[in-house]
Coordinates of C-alpha atoms in Angstrom, one line a residue:
X1 CA 0.0 0.0 0.0
X2 CA 1.7 3.2 -1.2
X3 CA 0.4 5.4 1.7
X4 CA 1.7 3.2 4.4
X5 CA 5.0 2.9 2.6
X6 CA 5.2 6.7 2.3
X7 CA 4.3 7.3 5.9
X8 CA 6.9 4.8 7.0
X9 CA 9.5 6.7 5.0
X10 CA 8.3 10.1 6.0
X11 CA 8.1 9.5 9.7
X12 CA 11.7 8.2 9.7
X13 CA 13.0 11.1 7.7
X14 CA 11.5 14.1 9.5
X15 CA 13.0 15.7 12.6
X16 CA 11.9 14.8 16.2
X17 CA 9.8 17.9 16.8
X18 CA 7.8 17.5 13.6
X19 CA 7.3 13.8 14.2
X20 CA 5.9 14.6 17.7
X21 CA 3.3 16.9 16.1
X22 CA 2.1 14.0 14.0
X23 CA 2.1 11.7 17.1
X24 CA -0.2 14.1 18.9
X25 CA -2.9 13.7 16.3
X26 CA -2.9 9.9 17.1
X27 CA -1.7 9.5 20.6
X28 CA -1.1 5.9 21.6
X29 CA -0.8 4.5 18.0
X30 CA 1.7 1.6 18.1
X31 CA 2.4 1.8 14.4
X32 CA 2.0 5.4 13.4
X33 CA 2.5 4.9 9.7
X34 CA -0.1 2.1 9.6
X35 CA -2.6 4.2 11.7
X36 CA -2.2 7.2 9.3
X37 CA -2.7 5.1 6.2
X38 CA -5.7 3.3 7.7
X39 CA -7.5 6.6 8.5
X40 CA -6.8 7.8 4.9
X41 CA -8.6 4.7 3.6
X42 CA -11.8 5.2 5.6
X43 CA -15.0 7.0 4.8
X44 CA -16.5 7.8 8.2
X45 CA -17.0 10.9 10.4
X46 CA -14.0 10.1 12.6
X47 CA -11.7 9.9 9.6
X48 CA -13.0 13.3 8.2
X49 CA -12.4 14.9 11.6
X50 CA -8.9 13.5 11.6
X51 CA -8.2 14.7 8.0
X52 CA -9.2 18.2 8.9
X53 CA -6.8 18.2 11.9
X54 CA -4.1 16.6 9.6
X55 CA -4.5 19.3 7.0
X56 CA -4.5 22.1 9.5
X57 CA -1.2 20.6 11.0
X58 CA 0.5 20.2 7.6
X59 CA -0.5 23.7 6.5
X60 CA 1.4 25.0 9.6
X61 CA 4.4 22.8 8.8
X62 CA 4.5 24.0 5.2
X63 CA 4.6 27.6 6.4
X64 CA 7.1 27.2 9.2
X65 CA 9.3 24.3 8.2
X66 CA 8.7 23.7 4.5
X67 CA 11.7 21.3 4.2
X68 CA 9.9 19.0 6.7
X69 CA 6.5 19.2 5.1
X70 CA 4.7 16.7 2.8
X71 CA 5.5 18.2 -0.6
X72 CA 5.7 16.9 -4.1
X73 CA 8.2 17.9 -6.8
X74 CA 10.4 20.0 -4.4
X75 CA 14.1 19.0 -4.5
X76 CA 15.1 20.5 -1.1
X77 CA 12.3 18.8 0.8
X78 CA 12.5 15.7 2.9
X79 CA 10.1 13.8 0.6
X80 CA 12.3 14.1 -2.5
X81 CA 14.3 10.8 -2.1
X82 CA 11.0 8.9 -1.7
X83 CA 9.8 10.0 -5.2
X84 CA 13.2 9.3 -6.8
X85 CA 13.2 5.8 -5.3
X86 CA 9.6 5.2 -6.6
X87 CA 10.6 6.2 -10.1
X88 CA 13.7 4.1 -10.0
X89 CA 11.6 1.0 -9.2
X90 CA 9.0 1.6 -12.0
X91 CA 11.4 2.5 -14.9
X92 CA 13.2 0.0 -17.1
X93 CA 16.8 -1.0 -17.2
X94 CA 17.5 1.2 -20.2
X95 CA 16.2 4.3 -18.5
X96 CA 18.1 3.5 -15.3
X97 CA 21.3 3.3 -17.4
X98 CA 20.5 6.7 -18.9
X99 CA 20.2 8.1 -15.4
X100 CA 23.4 6.5 -14.3
X101 CA 25.3 8.0 -17.3
X102 CA 23.8 11.5 -16.9
X103 CA 24.3 11.7 -13.2
X104 CA 27.8 10.1 -13.1
X105 CA 26.7 8.0 -10.1
X106 CA 26.1 4.2 -10.1
X107 CA 24.1 4.2 -6.8
X108 CA 20.5 5.5 -6.1
X109 CA 21.7 7.4 -3.1
X110 CA 24.4 9.2 -5.3
X111 CA 21.8 9.8 -8.1
X112 CA 19.4 11.4 -5.5
X113 CA 22.2 13.7 -4.2
X114 CA 23.1 14.8 -7.7
X115 CA 19.5 15.5 -8.5
X116 CA 19.1 17.6 -5.4
X117 CA 22.2 19.6 -6.2
X118 CA 21.9 20.1 -10.0
X119 CA 18.9 21.9 -11.6
X120 CA 20.0 21.1 -15.1
X121 CA 20.1 17.4 -14.2
X122 CA 16.6 17.6 -12.7
X123 CA 15.3 19.3 -15.9
X124 CA 16.9 16.6 -18.0
X125 CA 15.3 14.0 -15.7
X126 CA 11.8 15.5 -16.0
X127 CA 12.0 15.6 -19.8
X128 CA 13.6 12.2 -20.4
X129 CA 12.4 10.1 -17.4
X130 CA 9.7 11.8 -15.3
X131 CA 7.4 12.5 -18.2
X132 CA 7.3 8.9 -19.4
X133 CA 5.4 7.4 -16.4
X134 CA 2.4 5.3 -17.1
X135 CA -1.2 6.3 -16.2
X136 CA -1.2 3.8 -13.3
X137 CA 2.0 5.3 -11.9
X138 CA 0.4 8.7 -12.0
X139 CA -2.7 7.3 -10.2
X140 CA -0.4 5.9 -7.5
X141 CA 1.5 9.1 -7.1
X142 CA -1.8 11.0 -6.7
X143 CA -2.5 9.0 -3.6
X144 CA 0.5 10.8 -2.0
X145 CA -0.1 14.2 -3.7
X146 CA -3.6 14.2 -2.2
X147 CA -2.0 14.4 1.3
X148 CA -0.9 18.0 0.4
X149 CA -4.4 19.5 0.3
X150 CA -7.9 18.8 1.3
X151 CA -9.2 20.6 -1.8
X152 CA -8.9 19.3 -5.3
X153 CA -8.3 22.7 -7.1
X154 CA -11.6 22.9 -9.1
X155 CA -13.7 24.4 -6.3
X156 CA -13.2 28.0 -7.5
X157 CA -14.2 27.4 -11.1
X158 CA -17.1 25.3 -10.0
X159 CA -18.6 28.0 -7.8
X160 CA -18.0 30.8 -10.3
X161 CA -19.1 29.0 -13.5
X162 CA -21.1 25.8 -12.9
X163 CA -22.9 26.4 -9.6
X164 CA -25.2 29.1 -10.9
X165 CA -26.3 26.7 -13.8
X166 CA -26.7 23.6 -11.5
X167 CA -29.5 25.3 -9.6
X168 CA -31.6 25.3 -12.7
X169 CA -30.9 21.8 -13.9
X170 CA -32.6 18.5 -13.4
X171 CA -31.8 14.8 -13.8
X172 CA -28.5 12.8 -13.4
X173 CA -25.1 14.5 -13.5
X174 CA -21.7 12.8 -13.8
X175 CA -18.9 14.5 -11.7
X176 CA -16.0 13.2 -13.8
X177 CA -12.8 13.4 -11.7
X178 CA -14.7 14.4 -8.5
X179 CA -11.6 14.7 -6.3
X180 CA -12.6 15.3 -2.6
X181 CA -16.3 15.7 -3.7
X182 CA -16.9 19.3 -3.1
X183 CA -18.9 19.8 -6.3
X184 CA -20.6 16.5 -5.9
X185 CA -22.0 17.4 -2.5
X186 CA -23.2 20.8 -3.7
X187 CA -24.8 19.4 -6.8
X188 CA -26.6 16.7 -4.8
X189 CA -28.8 19.4 -3.4
X190 CA -30.3 19.7 -6.9
X191 CA -29.4 16.6 -8.9
X192 CA -28.8 12.9 -8.8
X193 CA -25.0 12.7 -8.7
X194 CA -22.6 9.9 -9.8
X195 CA -19.0 10.6 -9.1
X196 CA -15.9 9.0 -10.4
X197 CA -12.2 9.4 -9.5
X198 CA -9.0 7.4 -9.8
X199 CA -7.5 8.7 -6.5
X200 CA -8.7 6.4 -3.7
X201 CA -7.6 8.8 -0.9
X202 CA -9.7 11.7 -2.2
X203 CA -12.6 9.5 -3.1
X204 CA -12.7 8.1 0.5
X205 CA -13.0 11.6 2.0
X206 CA -15.7 12.5 -0.6
X207 CA -17.6 9.3 0.4
X208 CA -17.3 10.2 4.1
X209 CA -18.6 13.7 3.6
X210 CA -21.5 12.5 1.5
X211 CA -22.5 9.9 4.1
X212 CA -22.6 12.7 6.7
X213 CA -24.7 14.8 4.4
X214 CA -27.2 12.0 4.0
X215 CA -27.5 11.6 7.7
X216 CA -28.1 15.4 8.0
X217 CA -24.8 15.9 9.9
X218 CA -23.6 19.2 8.5
X219 CA -21.9 20.8 11.5
X220 CA -18.4 19.9 10.2
X221 CA -19.0 21.5 6.8
X222 CA -18.2 25.2 7.8
X223 CA -14.8 23.9 8.8
X224 CA -14.4 22.0 5.5
X225 CA -15.3 25.1 3.5
X226 CA -13.0 27.3 5.6
X227 CA -10.1 24.9 4.9
X228 CA -10.7 24.8 1.2
X229 CA -11.0 28.6 1.1
X230 CA -7.7 28.9 2.9
X231 CA -5.9 26.4 0.6
X232 CA -7.1 28.2 -2.5
X233 CA -6.0 31.5 -1.0
X234 CA -2.6 30.1 -0.5
X235 CA -2.3 29.6 -4.3
X236 CA -3.5 33.1 -5.1
X237 CA -7.1 32.2 -6.2
X238 CA -9.5 35.0 -5.4
X239 CA -12.9 33.5 -4.5
X240 CA -15.5 34.4 -2.0
X241 CA -17.1 31.2 -0.9
X242 CA -20.8 31.1 0.0
X243 CA -21.4 29.9 3.5
X244 CA -21.9 26.2 4.3
X245 CA -25.6 27.0 5.2
X246 CA -26.2 28.6 1.8
X247 CA -24.4 25.9 -0.2
X248 CA -25.9 22.9 1.6
X249 CA -29.4 24.2 2.8
X250 CA -31.4 21.6 0.8
X251 CA -32.1 17.9 1.2
X252 CA -29.1 16.0 -0.1
X253 CA -29.7 13.1 -2.5
X254 CA -27.4 10.1 -2.2
X255 CA -24.2 10.4 -4.3
X256 CA -23.1 7.2 -6.0
X257 CA -19.2 7.0 -6.0
X258 CA -17.0 4.8 -8.2
X259 CA -13.2 4.4 -8.2
X260 CA -11.7 4.3 -11.7
X261 CA -10.5 6.1 -14.7
X262 CA -13.0 8.3 -16.7
X263 CA -11.8 7.0 -20.0
X264 CA -13.9 3.8 -19.3
X265 CA -17.1 4.7 -17.5
X266 CA -19.4 2.1 -15.9
X267 CA -22.6 3.5 -17.2
X268 CA -25.0 2.7 -20.1
X269 CA -25.4 4.9 -23.2
X270 CA -27.4 8.1 -22.7
X271 CA -27.4 7.8 -18.9
X272 CA -26.7 11.5 -17.9
X273 CA -28.2 14.8 -18.5
X274 CA -25.0 16.7 -17.7
X275 CA -21.3 16.1 -16.9
X276 CA -19.1 18.2 -14.7
X277 CA -15.3 17.8 -15.5
X278 CA -13.2 20.5 -14.0
X279 CA -9.4 20.6 -13.8
X280 CA -9.2 17.0 -15.0
X281 CA -8.5 16.7 -18.8
X282 CA -5.0 18.1 -18.5
X283 CA -4.0 15.2 -16.2
X284 CA -5.2 12.4 -18.5
X285 CA -3.3 10.3 -21.0
X286 CA -6.0 10.5 -23.7
X287 CA -8.5 13.4 -23.5
X288 CA -9.9 12.3 -26.9
X289 CA -10.9 8.9 -25.4
X290 CA -12.6 10.6 -22.5
X291 CA -14.6 13.0 -24.6
X292 CA -15.7 10.0 -26.7
X293 CA -16.9 8.4 -23.4
X294 CA -18.7 11.6 -22.5
X295 CA -20.6 11.5 -25.8
X296 CA -21.6 7.9 -25.2
X297 CA -23.0 8.3 -21.7
X298 CA -24.7 11.7 -22.3
X299 CA -28.3 12.1 -23.6
X300 CA -28.9 14.2 -26.7
X301 CA -29.1 17.8 -25.6
X302 CA -27.0 17.1 -22.5
X303 CA -24.2 19.5 -21.6
X304 CA -20.5 19.1 -20.5
X305 CA -18.9 21.7 -18.3
X306 CA -15.1 21.8 -18.7
X307 CA -12.1 23.7 -17.4
X308 CA -8.7 23.3 -18.8
X309 CA -5.4 25.2 -18.9
X310 CA -4.5 27.2 -22.1
X311 CA -1.3 27.1 -24.1
X312 CA -0.2 30.1 -22.1
X313 CA -0.7 28.0 -19.0
X314 CA 1.6 25.5 -20.7
X315 CA 4.2 28.1 -21.2
X316 CA 3.9 29.3 -17.6
X317 CA 4.2 25.6 -16.5
X318 CA 7.4 25.2 -18.7
X319 CA 8.9 28.4 -17.3
X320 CA 8.4 27.3 -13.6
X321 CA 9.6 23.8 -14.4
X322 CA 12.8 25.2 -15.8
X323 CA 13.3 27.7 -13.0
X324 CA 12.7 25.1 -10.2
X325 CA 14.1 22.1 -11.9
X326 CA 11.1 19.9 -11.2
X327 CA 11.3 16.1 -11.6
X328 CA 7.7 15.7 -12.8
X329 CA 5.7 17.9 -15.1
X330 CA 4.3 20.7 -12.9
X331 CA 1.0 19.6 -11.3
X332 CA 1.2 16.5 -13.5
X333 CA -0.3 18.4 -16.4
X334 CA 0.0 16.4 -19.6
X335 CA -2.1 18.5 -22.0
X336 CA -3.0 22.1 -22.7
X337 CA -5.7 23.6 -24.9
X338 CA -6.7 26.6 -26.9
X339 CA -10.3 27.4 -27.7
X340 CA -10.0 26.0 -31.2
X341 CA -8.4 22.7 -30.3
X342 CA -10.7 22.1 -27.3
X343 CA -13.8 22.8 -29.4
X344 CA -12.5 20.5 -32.3
X345 CA -12.0 17.6 -29.9
X346 CA -15.7 17.9 -28.8
X347 CA -17.1 18.6 -32.2
X348 CA -15.7 15.4 -33.8
X349 CA -17.5 13.5 -31.0
X350 CA -20.9 15.1 -31.8
X351 CA -20.9 18.2 -29.6
X352 CA -21.5 21.9 -30.4
X353 CA -19.9 24.7 -28.6
X354 CA -22.2 26.7 -26.3
X355 CA -19.6 29.1 -24.8
X356 CA -16.0 29.4 -24.0
X357 CA -14.8 31.8 -21.3
X358 CA -11.1 32.6 -20.7
X359 CA -10.2 33.2 -17.0
X360 CA -7.3 33.4 -14.6
X361 CA -5.6 36.3 -16.3
X362 CA -2.0 37.4 -16.0
X363 CA -0.7 40.8 -17.2
X364 CA 1.8 40.6 -20.1
X365 CA 4.5 42.4 -18.0
X366 CA 4.1 39.8 -15.2
X367 CA 4.2 37.0 -17.7
X368 CA 7.4 38.4 -19.2
X369 CA 9.0 38.9 -15.8
X370 CA 8.4 35.2 -15.0
X371 CA 9.8 34.2 -18.4
X372 CA 12.9 36.2 -17.9
X373 CA 13.8 34.1 -14.9
X374 CA 13.7 30.9 -17.0
X375 CA 16.9 29.2 -18.0
X376 CA 15.3 28.9 -21.5
X377 CA 16.3 32.4 -22.8
X378 CA 14.9 31.7 -26.2
X379 CA 11.4 31.4 -24.7
X380 CA 11.5 34.9 -23.2
X381 CA 12.8 36.3 -26.5
X382 CA 10.0 34.6 -28.4
X383 CA 7.3 36.0 -26.0
X384 CA 8.7 39.6 -26.3
X385 CA 8.3 39.4 -30.1
X386 CA 4.5 38.8 -29.8
X387 CA 3.1 41.0 -26.9
X388 CA -0.4 40.9 -25.6
X389 CA -2.2 43.1 -23.0
X390 CA -2.8 40.0 -20.9
X391 CA -2.9 36.3 -21.1
X392 CA -5.6 33.8 -19.9
X393 CA -4.1 30.7 -18.2
X394 CA -7.4 28.7 -18.2
X395 CA -10.6 28.1 -20.1
X396 CA -14.1 27.4 -19.0
X397 CA -16.2 25.8 -21.7
X398 CA -19.8 24.4 -22.2
X399 CA -20.5 21.9 -24.9
X400 CA -23.9 20.3 -25.9
X401 CA -24.5 16.9 -27.4
X402 CA -26.3 17.1 -30.7

């Protein structure tokens, strides 16, 4: 089990004071790693209360001792050797030999040290090794990435763009890539929700929250929403959340959860009236296959709500990857879209465009300032030759099945 393995590593690697903070969350646990992993695999109220305490604790550690925090893709953090060891185990002999030659070290320990010290080597590693992981490897890593945040990242765009529409809708909705289930729970006030996600840890917390909703136990939700709001604020997303009372004031329908990949959905043809898929397509191996599945399970006239990063989001990602020397593509984004390419992908599967709204804007001067810090000097020169007033890093789109 990847979570127990990770916690076994992490609790041995952190300093005594940080470890004691984790012990205080589960006093008396004989096997701390096993106890933590077990709680992350449960879907009950006790587990949710623990997770909220856990994420409050880890937020403080990230702020005060970032090198000791649970972080992904950060070379000077205590977790870094764990991810290198994981990759070393899943790649083939040919790729291992590439790493040995490029690092000049025959041992995994030596390779890890070289990667921590050398940004150029990390950038090479990302491009040649880290970007070649399989879909299942990414699913496995997401179990650990989910430890970093309670939120899933799409809450802002859901509230701004989809929530006003959901209140006027009827029927069954698919929450494709539901994450921790925030959108699923809100939509269950109005619709019959089916939710699918490949990350078991996030799905478990979504199931726990849904079970509490069904029993009418909503006292914990103001704390959940406050935590999500704080996490989004830490990544500079400006969003005023409605109160828990306003978001969850109706009678909740039961949400049906399924663990799995959204490129192969366990539903019959024409099953849904709508599909919500926010901050998901960019993480998948084959968006085209997923859109084809959406067309299959959606009724004629049904609508799909999408958010996805733009090609300028891709450029920004490449810039930060180069500056920081990340091991994996930033945020595990594998695809980026412009309005034309996104619409074409849906049109060939029988959809028509209803609207596309660019959002998450950055000024051109700010964009160039970031680009100027990149080791890829040609990129900054190319951007200067084609200036804009501002750039949109993301798109919100609505498509309707013919």
